[in-house]
Coordinates of C-alpha atoms in Angstrom, one line a residue:
Chain A
M1 CA -55.0 -91.7 -20.7
N2 CA -54.4 -95.2 -21.8
V3 CA -55.1 -97.1 -18.6
A4 CA -53.2 -100.4 -18.2
V5 CA -55.4 -103.3 -17.2
R6 CA -54.2 -104.5 -13.9
S7 CA -55.1 -107.7 -12.2
P8 CA -57.2 -107.0 -9.1
A9 CA -55.2 -106.4 -5.9
A10 CA -55.5 -109.9 -4.8
K11 CA -53.9 -111.0 -1.5
P12 CA -50.6 -112.6 -2.3
D13 CA -50.6 -116.4 -2.0
A14 CA -47.7 -116.6 0.4
A15 CA -47.2 -120.4 0.1
A16 CA -47.3 -120.3 -3.7
L17 CA -44.9 -117.4 -3.9
K18 CA -42.5 -119.0 -1.5
A19 CA -42.5 -122.2 -3.5
Q20 CA -41.9 -120.2 -6.7
A21 CA -39.0 -118.4 -5.1
A22 CA -37.4 -121.7 -4.2
K23 CA -37.8 -123.0 -7.7
L24 CA -36.2 -119.8 -9.0
R25 CA -33.3 -120.2 -6.7
G26 CA -32.8 -123.8 -7.8
K27 CA -32.7 -122.7 -11.5
I28 CA -30.2 -119.9 -10.7
I29 CA -28.0 -122.4 -8.8
E30 CA -28.1 -124.8 -11.8
M31 CA -27.2 -122.1 -14.2
S32 CA -24.3 -120.9 -12.1
H33 CA -23.0 -124.5 -11.8
K34 CA -23.3 -125.3 -15.4
A35 CA -21.7 -122.1 -16.6
Q36 CA -19.3 -121.8 -13.6
A37 CA -20.5 -118.2 -13.6
A38 CA -20.0 -115.6 -10.9
H39 CA -22.6 -113.5 -9.0
L40 CA -24.6 -116.4 -7.7
A41 CA -25.0 -114.9 -4.2
S42 CA -26.2 -111.6 -5.6
S43 CA -28.8 -113.4 -7.7
L44 CA -30.0 -115.4 -4.7
S45 CA -30.4 -112.3 -2.6
C46 CA -32.9 -110.7 -5.0
A47 CA -34.8 -113.9 -5.9
D48 CA -37.7 -113.0 -3.6
A49 CA -38.1 -109.5 -5.0
M50 CA -38.0 -111.0 -8.5
T51 CA -40.6 -113.5 -7.5
A52 CA -42.9 -110.8 -6.0
A53 CA -42.5 -108.6 -9.1
Y54 CA -43.0 -111.3 -11.8
W55 CA -45.5 -113.6 -10.1
H56 CA -47.7 -111.1 -8.4
V57 CA -47.1 -107.4 -9.3
L58 CA -46.2 -106.7 -12.9
N59 CA -48.8 -106.1 -15.5
I60 CA -47.0 -108.0 -18.3
D61 CA -47.8 -110.5 -21.1
P62 CA -44.8 -112.6 -22.1
K63 CA -46.6 -113.2 -25.4
N64 CA -46.6 -109.5 -26.1
P65 CA -43.4 -108.3 -24.5
T66 CA -43.4 -104.9 -26.1
D67 CA -47.0 -104.0 -25.2
P68 CA -46.8 -100.2 -24.7
L69 CA -49.0 -100.4 -21.6
R70 CA -46.9 -103.0 -19.8
D71 CA -45.2 -102.3 -16.5
R72 CA -41.4 -101.9 -16.9
F73 CA -39.0 -103.8 -14.7
I74 CA -35.3 -102.9 -14.9
L75 CA -32.7 -105.1 -13.3
S76 CA -30.4 -102.3 -12.6
K77 CA -28.0 -104.6 -10.7
G78 CA -27.2 -106.3 -14.0
H79 CA -24.8 -108.8 -12.5
A80 CA -27.8 -110.7 -11.2
A81 CA -28.6 -111.5 -14.8
A82 CA -29.1 -115.2 -13.9
A83 CA -32.0 -114.3 -11.7
L84 CA -33.6 -112.2 -14.5
F85 CA -33.0 -114.8 -17.2
A86 CA -34.4 -117.6 -15.1
T87 CA -37.4 -115.5 -14.3
L88 CA -38.1 -114.6 -17.9
A89 CA -37.7 -118.1 -19.1
M90 CA -40.0 -119.4 -16.3
K91 CA -42.5 -116.8 -17.3
G92 CA -42.4 -117.9 -20.9
Y93 CA -40.5 -115.1 -22.6
F94 CA -38.3 -117.7 -24.2
P95 CA -37.9 -121.5 -24.0
I96 CA -36.7 -122.7 -20.6
E97 CA -34.1 -124.8 -22.4
E98 CA -32.3 -121.7 -23.5
L99 CA -31.1 -121.2 -19.9
D100 CA -28.6 -124.0 -20.8
T101 CA -26.9 -121.5 -23.1
Y102 CA -26.2 -119.1 -20.2
C103 CA -22.6 -117.8 -20.8
Q104 CA -22.0 -120.2 -23.7
D105 CA -20.4 -119.2 -26.9
G106 CA -22.9 -117.7 -29.3
G107 CA -25.8 -117.5 -26.9
R108 CA -28.1 -114.6 -26.0
L109 CA -27.6 -115.0 -22.3
A110 CA -24.4 -113.2 -21.5
E111 CA -23.2 -112.5 -18.0
H112 CA -25.2 -109.2 -18.1
P113 CA -28.5 -108.5 -19.7
P114 CA -28.1 -107.5 -23.4
A115 CA -29.7 -104.6 -25.4
N116 CA -32.3 -105.4 -28.0
L117 CA -31.6 -109.1 -28.1
L118 CA -33.7 -111.0 -25.6
P119 CA -37.5 -110.6 -25.1
G120 CA -38.4 -109.2 -21.7
V121 CA -35.2 -107.4 -21.1
E122 CA -36.2 -103.8 -20.8
A123 CA -32.7 -102.3 -20.6
A124 CA -29.1 -103.5 -20.9
T125 CA -27.5 -103.2 -17.5
G126 CA -24.2 -104.2 -16.0
S127 CA -22.6 -100.8 -15.6
L128 CA -24.1 -99.8 -12.2
G129 CA -26.1 -96.6 -11.7
H130 CA -27.9 -96.6 -15.0
G131 CA -31.2 -98.3 -14.3
L132 CA -32.9 -95.5 -12.4
P133 CA -32.2 -92.7 -14.9
L134 CA -33.5 -94.9 -17.7
G135 CA -36.5 -95.8 -15.6
C136 CA -37.2 -92.1 -15.0
G137 CA -37.1 -91.5 -18.7
M138 CA -39.5 -94.4 -19.3
A139 CA -41.9 -93.1 -16.7
L140 CA -41.9 -89.6 -18.2
A141 CA -42.4 -91.1 -21.7
G142 CA -45.5 -92.8 -20.3
R143 CA -46.7 -89.5 -18.7
I144 CA -46.2 -87.6 -21.9
K145 CA -48.0 -90.2 -24.0
G146 CA -50.8 -90.7 -21.4
E147 CA -49.9 -94.3 -20.6
N148 CA -50.0 -95.0 -16.9
Y149 CA -47.7 -98.0 -16.7
R150 CA -45.4 -98.3 -13.7
V151 CA -41.6 -98.6 -13.6
F152 CA -39.7 -100.8 -11.2
A153 CA -35.9 -100.7 -10.8
L154 CA -34.1 -103.2 -8.7
L155 CA -30.8 -101.8 -7.4
S156 CA -28.0 -103.4 -5.4
D157 CA -26.8 -101.7 -2.2
G158 CA -23.3 -101.3 -3.8
E159 CA -25.0 -99.6 -6.7
N160 CA -26.0 -96.8 -4.2
N161 CA -22.3 -95.8 -4.4
E162 CA -22.9 -94.3 -7.8
G163 CA -23.6 -90.6 -8.1
S164 CA -26.0 -91.1 -11.0
V165 CA -28.4 -93.0 -8.6
W166 CA -28.7 -89.8 -6.5
E167 CA -29.0 -87.5 -9.5
A168 CA -31.9 -89.7 -10.6
A169 CA -33.3 -89.8 -7.1
M170 CA -33.5 -86.0 -7.0
F171 CA -34.9 -85.8 -10.5
A172 CA -37.6 -88.3 -9.8
A173 CA -38.7 -86.5 -6.7
A174 CA -38.7 -83.1 -8.5
Q175 CA -40.8 -84.6 -11.3
K176 CA -43.1 -86.4 -8.7
L177 CA -42.7 -89.7 -10.5
E178 CA -45.2 -91.6 -8.3
N179 CA -45.3 -94.5 -10.8
V180 CA -41.6 -95.2 -10.2
C181 CA -40.5 -97.7 -7.5
V182 CA -37.0 -98.6 -6.5
V183 CA -36.2 -101.8 -4.6
V184 CA -32.8 -101.7 -3.0
D185 CA -31.5 -105.3 -2.5
Y186 CA -29.7 -104.3 0.8
N187 CA -27.7 -107.4 1.5
K188 CA -24.9 -105.4 3.3
W189 CA -22.2 -106.6 0.9
Q190 CA -20.7 -105.4 -2.3
A191 CA -18.2 -107.1 -4.5
T192 CA -15.2 -107.1 -2.1
A193 CA -16.3 -105.7 1.2
R194 CA -19.2 -104.8 3.5
S195 CA -21.2 -102.0 1.9
N196 CA -21.2 -99.8 4.9
E197 CA -17.5 -100.1 5.3
T198 CA -17.0 -99.2 1.7
L199 CA -19.2 -96.1 1.4
M200 CA -21.5 -95.4 4.3
L201 CA -25.0 -96.1 3.1
A202 CA -26.7 -96.1 6.5
P203 CA -29.2 -94.9 7.3
L204 CA -30.3 -95.8 3.8
R205 CA -34.0 -95.4 4.3
D206 CA -33.4 -91.9 5.7
K207 CA -31.2 -91.0 2.7
W208 CA -33.9 -91.9 0.2
A209 CA -36.5 -90.1 2.3
A210 CA -34.3 -87.1 2.5
F211 CA -34.1 -87.1 -1.3
G212 CA -37.9 -86.8 -1.5
W213 CA -39.0 -90.4 -1.8
D214 CA -41.6 -92.3 0.1
A215 CA -39.1 -94.7 1.6
H216 CA -39.8 -97.8 3.6
E217 CA -37.7 -100.6 5.1
I218 CA -39.0 -104.1 4.4
D219 CA -37.9 -107.7 4.9
G220 CA -36.5 -108.5 1.4
H221 CA -37.2 -112.2 1.9
D222 CA -40.9 -111.8 2.8
V223 CA -42.3 -112.3 -0.7
S224 CA -45.8 -111.5 0.3
A225 CA -44.8 -108.3 2.0
L226 CA -42.8 -107.3 -1.1
A227 CA -45.7 -108.2 -3.3
E228 CA -48.1 -106.1 -1.3
A229 CA -45.8 -103.1 -1.2
M230 CA -44.9 -103.2 -4.9
Q231 CA -48.5 -103.9 -5.9
N232 CA -49.5 -100.7 -4.2
I233 CA -47.7 -98.4 -6.6
P234 CA -48.5 -95.5 -6.9
N235 CA -49.4 -95.5 -3.2
G236 CA -51.1 -92.2 -2.9
S237 CA -48.1 -90.4 -1.4
G238 CA -47.5 -88.5 -4.6
K239 CA -43.9 -89.5 -4.4
P240 CA -41.7 -92.1 -6.0
V241 CA -41.4 -95.1 -3.7
A242 CA -38.2 -96.7 -2.4
L243 CA -38.3 -100.1 -0.7
I244 CA -35.1 -100.7 1.3
A245 CA -35.3 -104.5 1.2
H246 CA -33.1 -106.0 3.9
T247 CA -31.7 -109.2 2.5
V248 CA -29.0 -111.8 3.0
K249 CA -26.5 -112.4 0.3
G250 CA -26.7 -116.1 -0.9
K251 CA -30.1 -116.4 0.8
G252 CA -31.7 -119.8 0.8
V253 CA -28.5 -121.9 1.0
S254 CA -27.0 -122.1 4.5
F255 CA -23.4 -122.4 3.4
M256 CA -23.7 -119.5 1.0
E257 CA -25.6 -117.1 3.2
D258 CA -23.7 -113.9 4.2
D259 CA -20.4 -115.5 2.9
N260 CA -19.1 -113.0 0.3
N261 CA -16.8 -115.6 -1.3
W262 CA -20.0 -116.6 -3.2
H263 CA -19.9 -113.2 -5.0
Y264 CA -17.5 -114.9 -7.4
R265 CA -17.6 -118.6 -6.6
A266 CA -19.7 -121.1 -8.5
P267 CA -21.0 -124.3 -6.9
T268 CA -19.8 -127.9 -7.5
A269 CA -22.1 -130.7 -8.5
E270 CA -22.2 -131.8 -4.8
E271 CA -23.0 -128.3 -3.6
V272 CA -25.8 -128.2 -6.1
V273 CA -27.3 -131.3 -4.6
K274 CA -26.9 -130.0 -1.1
S275 CA -28.5 -126.7 -2.1
F276 CA -31.5 -128.4 -3.7
K277 CA -32.1 -130.3 -0.5
E278 CA -32.1 -127.2 1.6
L279 CA -34.5 -125.5 -0.9
G280 CA -36.8 -128.5 -0.7
L281 CA -36.4 -129.2 -4.4
S282 CA -34.9 -132.6 -4.4
Chain B
M1 CA -26.1 -71.2 -34.1
R2 CA -27.8 -71.7 -30.7
N3 CA -30.6 -69.3 -31.5
A4 CA -31.2 -71.1 -34.8
F5 CA -31.3 -74.3 -32.8
A6 CA -33.8 -73.1 -30.3
D7 CA -36.0 -71.7 -33.1
E8 CA -35.9 -74.8 -35.2
L9 CA -36.6 -77.0 -32.2
T10 CA -39.7 -75.0 -31.4
K11 CA -40.9 -75.5 -34.9
L12 CA -40.2 -79.2 -34.7
G13 CA -41.9 -79.4 -31.4
N14 CA -45.0 -77.9 -33.0
E15 CA -44.9 -80.4 -35.8
D16 CA -44.1 -83.6 -33.8
S17 CA -45.6 -84.4 -30.4
R18 CA -42.7 -86.8 -29.8
V19 CA -40.1 -84.0 -29.5
V20 CA -39.0 -83.5 -25.9
M21 CA -36.4 -81.0 -24.8
L22 CA -33.9 -81.7 -22.0
S23 CA -31.5 -79.1 -20.8
G24 CA -28.7 -79.3 -18.2
D25 CA -29.7 -76.0 -16.5
I26 CA -28.5 -73.7 -19.3
G27 CA -30.2 -71.8 -22.0
N28 CA -31.8 -69.2 -19.7
R29 CA -34.7 -67.8 -21.8
L30 CA -33.4 -69.5 -24.9
F31 CA -36.2 -72.1 -24.8
D32 CA -39.0 -69.8 -23.6
K33 CA -41.0 -70.2 -26.8
F34 CA -40.7 -74.0 -26.6
K35 CA -41.6 -74.0 -22.9
D36 CA -44.6 -71.7 -23.5
K37 CA -46.0 -74.0 -26.2
H38 CA -45.0 -77.4 -24.7
P39 CA -44.6 -77.1 -21.0
S40 CA -45.1 -80.8 -20.5
R41 CA -42.2 -81.6 -23.0
F42 CA -39.5 -79.4 -21.5
F43 CA -37.3 -80.6 -18.6
N44 CA -34.6 -78.8 -16.9
C45 CA -32.6 -81.7 -15.6
G46 CA -30.3 -79.7 -13.5
V47 CA -26.6 -79.9 -13.2
A48 CA -26.8 -83.7 -13.4
E49 CA -25.8 -84.7 -16.9
A50 CA -25.4 -88.4 -16.4
N51 CA -29.1 -88.6 -15.2
M52 CA -30.2 -86.4 -18.1
M53 CA -28.7 -88.7 -20.7
G54 CA -30.2 -91.8 -19.0
V55 CA -33.6 -90.1 -18.9
A56 CA -33.3 -89.2 -22.6
A57 CA -32.4 -92.8 -23.4
G58 CA -35.4 -94.1 -21.4
M59 CA -37.7 -91.7 -23.2
A60 CA -36.3 -92.6 -26.7
M61 CA -36.6 -96.3 -25.9
N62 CA -40.3 -95.6 -25.3
G63 CA -41.3 -93.8 -28.4
L64 CA -40.2 -90.2 -27.9
R65 CA -37.6 -88.1 -29.7
P66 CA -35.7 -86.3 -26.9
V67 CA -33.1 -83.6 -27.4
A68 CA -30.4 -83.4 -24.7
Y69 CA -28.6 -80.1 -24.6
T70 CA -25.9 -78.4 -22.7
I71 CA -22.3 -77.1 -23.0
T72 CA -20.1 -79.4 -25.1
P73 CA -17.8 -81.1 -22.5
F74 CA -20.8 -81.7 -20.1
V75 CA -23.1 -83.2 -22.7
T76 CA -20.2 -85.4 -24.0
T77 CA -17.3 -86.2 -21.8
R78 CA -19.2 -85.8 -18.5
C79 CA -21.7 -88.5 -19.4
L80 CA -19.8 -90.5 -22.0
E81 CA -20.7 -93.8 -20.5
Q82 CA -24.4 -92.9 -20.5
I83 CA -24.1 -91.9 -24.2
R84 CA -22.3 -95.2 -25.0
T85 CA -24.3 -97.6 -22.9
D86 CA -27.8 -96.0 -22.5
V87 CA -28.1 -94.3 -25.8
C88 CA -25.9 -96.0 -28.4
Y89 CA -26.0 -99.6 -27.1
H90 CA -29.8 -99.4 -27.0
E91 CA -29.8 -97.6 -30.4
A92 CA -32.0 -95.1 -28.7
P93 CA -33.0 -92.1 -31.0
V94 CA -31.6 -89.4 -28.7
T95 CA -30.3 -86.2 -30.4
I96 CA -27.5 -84.8 -28.3
V97 CA -26.8 -81.1 -29.0
A98 CA -23.7 -79.5 -27.8
V99 CA -23.1 -75.8 -27.6
G100 CA -19.7 -74.1 -27.6
A101 CA -17.8 -76.8 -29.6
G102 CA -14.1 -76.5 -30.2
L103 CA -12.7 -73.2 -28.8
A104 CA -16.0 -71.4 -29.1
Y105 CA -16.0 -70.8 -25.3
S106 CA -12.3 -70.1 -25.3
G107 CA -12.6 -67.4 -22.7
L108 CA -14.2 -69.7 -20.2
G109 CA -11.0 -71.8 -20.0
P110 CA -10.1 -75.4 -20.8
T111 CA -13.0 -76.8 -18.6
H112 CA -15.3 -75.4 -21.3
H113 CA -13.1 -76.2 -24.4
A114 CA -14.1 -79.1 -26.5
C115 CA -11.4 -80.4 -28.8
E116 CA -11.8 -84.1 -28.2
D117 CA -15.6 -84.7 -28.5
I118 CA -15.6 -85.8 -32.2
S119 CA -13.0 -88.4 -31.3
F120 CA -15.0 -89.7 -28.3
L121 CA -18.3 -89.8 -30.0
R122 CA -17.4 -91.1 -33.4
S123 CA -15.8 -94.2 -31.9
I124 CA -19.1 -95.3 -30.4
P125 CA -21.1 -97.7 -32.5
N126 CA -24.4 -96.5 -33.8
M127 CA -23.6 -92.8 -33.3
V128 CA -23.9 -90.2 -36.0
V129 CA -21.7 -87.1 -35.7
I130 CA -22.7 -83.8 -37.3
C131 CA -20.7 -80.6 -37.1
P132 CA -22.8 -77.9 -38.9
G133 CA -20.9 -75.0 -40.5
D134 CA -23.4 -72.3 -39.9
A135 CA -26.9 -71.5 -38.5
F136 CA -28.7 -72.9 -41.6
E137 CA -26.8 -76.1 -41.3
V138 CA -27.8 -76.3 -37.7
R139 CA -31.4 -76.1 -38.7
G140 CA -31.0 -78.7 -41.4
A141 CA -29.0 -81.0 -39.1
L142 CA -31.6 -80.9 -36.3
R143 CA -34.5 -81.5 -38.7
A144 CA -32.7 -84.4 -40.2
A145 CA -31.7 -85.8 -36.8
M146 CA -35.3 -85.9 -35.7
Q147 CA -36.1 -88.1 -38.7
Q148 CA -33.5 -90.7 -37.7
D149 CA -34.3 -93.8 -35.7
R150 CA -30.9 -93.7 -34.1
P151 CA -28.6 -91.5 -31.9
V152 CA -27.3 -88.3 -33.4
Y153 CA -24.7 -85.9 -32.1
I154 CA -24.8 -82.3 -33.3
R155 CA -21.8 -80.1 -32.4
M156 CA -22.6 -76.4 -32.6
G157 CA -20.6 -73.3 -32.1
K158 CA -22.2 -70.6 -30.0
K159 CA -24.0 -67.5 -31.2
G160 CA -23.4 -64.9 -33.8
E161 CA -21.2 -66.8 -36.2
P162 CA -21.2 -65.6 -39.8
V163 CA -23.9 -67.2 -42.0
V164 CA -22.5 -68.9 -45.1
H165 CA -25.6 -70.3 -46.8
K166 CA -28.0 -67.8 -48.3
G167 CA -31.1 -69.4 -46.9
P168 CA -32.6 -72.7 -45.6
I169 CA -31.0 -75.8 -47.0
A170 CA -33.8 -77.7 -48.6
D171 CA -31.9 -80.9 -49.3
F172 CA -29.7 -81.2 -46.2
K173 CA -28.8 -84.8 -45.9
I174 CA -26.9 -86.6 -43.1
G175 CA -23.7 -87.9 -44.6
K176 CA -23.8 -85.8 -47.8
A177 CA -21.3 -82.9 -47.8
I178 CA -22.1 -79.6 -49.4
T179 CA -19.9 -77.9 -52.0
I180 CA -19.9 -74.2 -51.1
E181 CA -17.5 -73.0 -53.8
E182 CA -16.1 -74.9 -56.8
G183 CA -12.5 -75.0 -57.7
S184 CA -9.9 -77.1 -59.5
D185 CA -6.5 -77.0 -57.8
V186 CA -7.0 -77.7 -54.1
C187 CA -9.9 -79.0 -52.1
L188 CA -10.6 -77.7 -48.7
L189 CA -12.8 -79.9 -46.6
S190 CA -14.2 -78.0 -43.7
T191 CA -16.1 -79.3 -40.7
G192 CA -18.0 -77.4 -38.1
N193 CA -17.6 -73.8 -37.2
M194 CA -14.3 -73.4 -39.2
L195 CA -16.3 -72.9 -42.4
P196 CA -16.1 -69.1 -42.6
E197 CA -12.4 -69.3 -42.0
V198 CA -12.0 -71.8 -44.8
I199 CA -13.9 -69.6 -47.2
E200 CA -11.6 -66.8 -46.3
A201 CA -8.6 -69.0 -47.0
A202 CA -10.1 -70.0 -50.4
H203 CA -10.4 -66.3 -51.3
K204 CA -6.8 -65.6 -50.4
L205 CA -5.7 -68.6 -52.4
K206 CA -7.7 -67.2 -55.4
E207 CA -5.7 -64.0 -55.1
K208 CA -2.6 -66.0 -55.6
G209 CA -4.1 -67.7 -58.7
I210 CA -4.9 -71.0 -56.9
S211 CA -8.4 -72.3 -57.5
A212 CA -9.8 -73.8 -54.3
E213 CA -12.9 -75.9 -53.8
V214 CA -14.6 -75.4 -50.5
V215 CA -16.7 -78.2 -49.1
S216 CA -18.7 -78.1 -45.9
F217 CA -18.2 -81.6 -44.6
H218 CA -20.9 -81.3 -41.9
T219 CA -21.2 -85.0 -41.2
V220 CA -18.1 -86.6 -39.8
K221 CA -19.8 -90.0 -39.3
P222 CA -20.8 -91.4 -41.6
L223 CA -18.4 -89.9 -44.0
D224 CA -19.4 -88.8 -47.5
E225 CA -17.3 -91.4 -49.3
D226 CA -18.3 -90.3 -52.8
K227 CA -17.2 -86.8 -52.1
L228 CA -13.9 -88.1 -50.7
K229 CA -13.3 -90.3 -53.7
Q230 CA -13.9 -87.3 -56.0
A231 CA -11.7 -85.1 -53.9
F232 CA -8.8 -87.4 -53.8
S233 CA -9.0 -88.2 -57.5
R234 CA -9.5 -84.7 -58.8
F235 CA -7.3 -82.5 -56.8
K236 CA -3.5 -82.1 -56.4
L237 CA -4.0 -81.5 -52.7
V238 CA -6.8 -82.1 -50.2
A239 CA -6.9 -80.5 -46.8
T240 CA -9.2 -81.1 -43.8
I241 CA -9.9 -78.2 -41.5
E242 CA -11.5 -78.4 -38.1
E243 CA -11.5 -76.9 -34.6
H244 CA -10.7 -80.2 -33.0
S245 CA -7.7 -82.2 -32.0
L246 CA -5.9 -83.9 -35.0
I247 CA -6.1 -87.1 -32.9
G248 CA -9.4 -88.7 -33.6
G249 CA -11.2 -85.9 -35.3
F250 CA -12.4 -85.2 -38.9
G251 CA -8.9 -85.3 -40.4
A252 CA -8.2 -88.6 -38.6
A253 CA -11.5 -90.0 -39.9
V254 CA -10.5 -89.1 -43.5
S255 CA -7.0 -90.6 -42.9
E256 CA -8.6 -93.8 -41.8
W257 CA -10.8 -93.8 -44.8
L258 CA -7.8 -93.3 -47.1
V259 CA -6.0 -96.2 -45.6
D260 CA -9.0 -98.5 -45.9
S261 CA -10.3 -97.2 -49.2
E262 CA -10.5 -99.6 -52.2
T263 CA -9.7 -96.7 -54.5
Q264 CA -6.3 -96.1 -52.9
H265 CA -3.0 -97.9 -53.4
K266 CA -2.8 -100.0 -50.3
K267 CA 0.3 -99.9 -48.3
F268 CA -1.2 -100.5 -44.9
L269 CA -3.5 -103.0 -43.4
R270 CA -5.5 -102.4 -40.3
F271 CA -6.8 -104.9 -37.8
G272 CA -9.2 -104.3 -35.0
T273 CA -12.7 -104.7 -33.8
P274 CA -15.5 -103.5 -36.1
D275 CA -18.0 -100.7 -35.5
A276 CA -20.5 -103.0 -33.8
F277 CA -21.3 -104.2 -30.4
F278 CA -20.4 -107.9 -29.8
K279 CA -23.7 -108.7 -28.3
K280 CA -23.5 -112.4 -27.8
S281 CA -21.8 -114.2 -25.0
G282 CA -18.6 -116.1 -25.5
E283 CA -15.0 -116.5 -24.3
Q284 CA -12.2 -114.4 -25.7
E285 CA -11.1 -117.0 -28.2
Y286 CA -14.6 -117.2 -29.6
A287 CA -14.9 -113.5 -30.0
R288 CA -11.5 -113.2 -31.7
E289 CA -12.5 -115.9 -34.1
V290 CA -15.8 -114.2 -35.0
L291 CA -14.1 -110.8 -35.5
G292 CA -11.2 -112.2 -37.5
L293 CA -8.6 -111.4 -34.9
T294 CA -7.0 -114.8 -34.3
G295 CA -3.4 -115.4 -35.3
H296 CA -4.3 -117.5 -38.3
Q297 CA -6.9 -115.1 -39.6
I298 CA -4.4 -112.2 -39.3
A299 CA -1.7 -114.2 -41.1
D300 CA -4.1 -115.2 -43.9
K301 CA -5.0 -111.5 -44.5
I302 CA -1.4 -110.5 -44.7
I303 CA -0.5 -113.3 -47.1
H304 CA -3.5 -112.3 -49.3
A305 CA -2.3 -108.7 -49.4
L306 CA 1.2 -109.7 -50.4
S307 CA 0.0 -112.0 -53.2

């Protein structure tokens, strides 16, 4: 067994993580404004989970992005690419200035994460329902090769509409993939409607539990709680772990929160200034 | 063919610890030897082909050489998006093996027929498409696929087909067709499980005094262009034979090659997107410019062809 070296299970620094999440949100808002790109609210809702993963949980080295023993993080909700790109740049996978090329002609930062093009992107996503099957394959590859890395997949709640998610959920449970963790960004919206009015997800925790997962509900904006839960993978249950993270779409900016128009809208320059004030960045 | 596949897979599993077998809940007892020897490298993924293909891609992206296997429509059409996006876009070295291609499972009805799969799979960038003509070609194809660092699709018949080759094919190469019988009048290009029928056709032609060459064109993508050049220059007539729709299959692939070939008198020009993913971001006009599909680029090419 090739054992990945993990940082000790330090208590998350709540204030530092919170400040980092605000910075991440600011960068995402800047990117959305400059590119006039959609999916801003979806990116903001998962910013705390991204912060917990990349600034506290993942065993990764941006200077060695293909280290076989690294933890894998898959942004299965690929439309939140801005959150992933900003995170990777802030972690040093590529120059922060490259974020200015988001959605620009000839750039590497398209509206969804690309395959084999950008360091730190583990899987091309954008078509929903692919991240967890890929993650299960990655986890099994680790098991077969005796490498005990962990695999995290961040799913949107709308993504739980896809049958392939539940195929993978059953598969992971059957294979006892205790190194696999799903975080569902449960912001109660999908592209055009309330998620529970589209396909009934509730009770979502019970559904994942019924599929054989160790499933928990969690405040998806409590970065420290997310960090502690994700850090504790595998958690001794012998099962894959699902964290149903209750979130607010557009979280962090009062005039975007829970307003689904921001699934497609991009902010004006004035709205950027206003957002930054609310985030304590100006 | 499927027994040859299972047997060769077991040998490959013994030789290479990266070989992993994924089955969509079929092949009862077929893989017992593999399972006995390598229990940690066999997965019955259940009747859930989309997940199976994603799992295979995830494994391949992390250093393994998975084989994903089930009945043709379910390992192709059922999970076509996973093949395109998870396997081919990532250039993941997954070998997809389909059993019962064409009308091999005719009796099971159209849900189990597969006369469109070549068309679907050969249009996906990075995919190799192999249609072995007999059990020995299945063994050669599987062994060659495992040495690839890219996706490969192998389209088999079922079991009990006549064996054409006299023994193992030592020099089986992806993209290199095999001449089975030499001739001088007509060239019969066979792909997949039609090979025995084509040989029979050649023998009947011989009785009529027509000398037919028979070629097993086991790889539909990439095509053996040298063989095609020879065929179209040497013979009065060239025919393609396949158990697959004429739309998008082997014959269509050869037709496309003919139109594009530098060796042919050109009467047609084709425009379209190339066999590659457009990876970078950009607006529609930018993409068209890069791919040579703007109005002025198209006009330039037409003018050049006319001059």
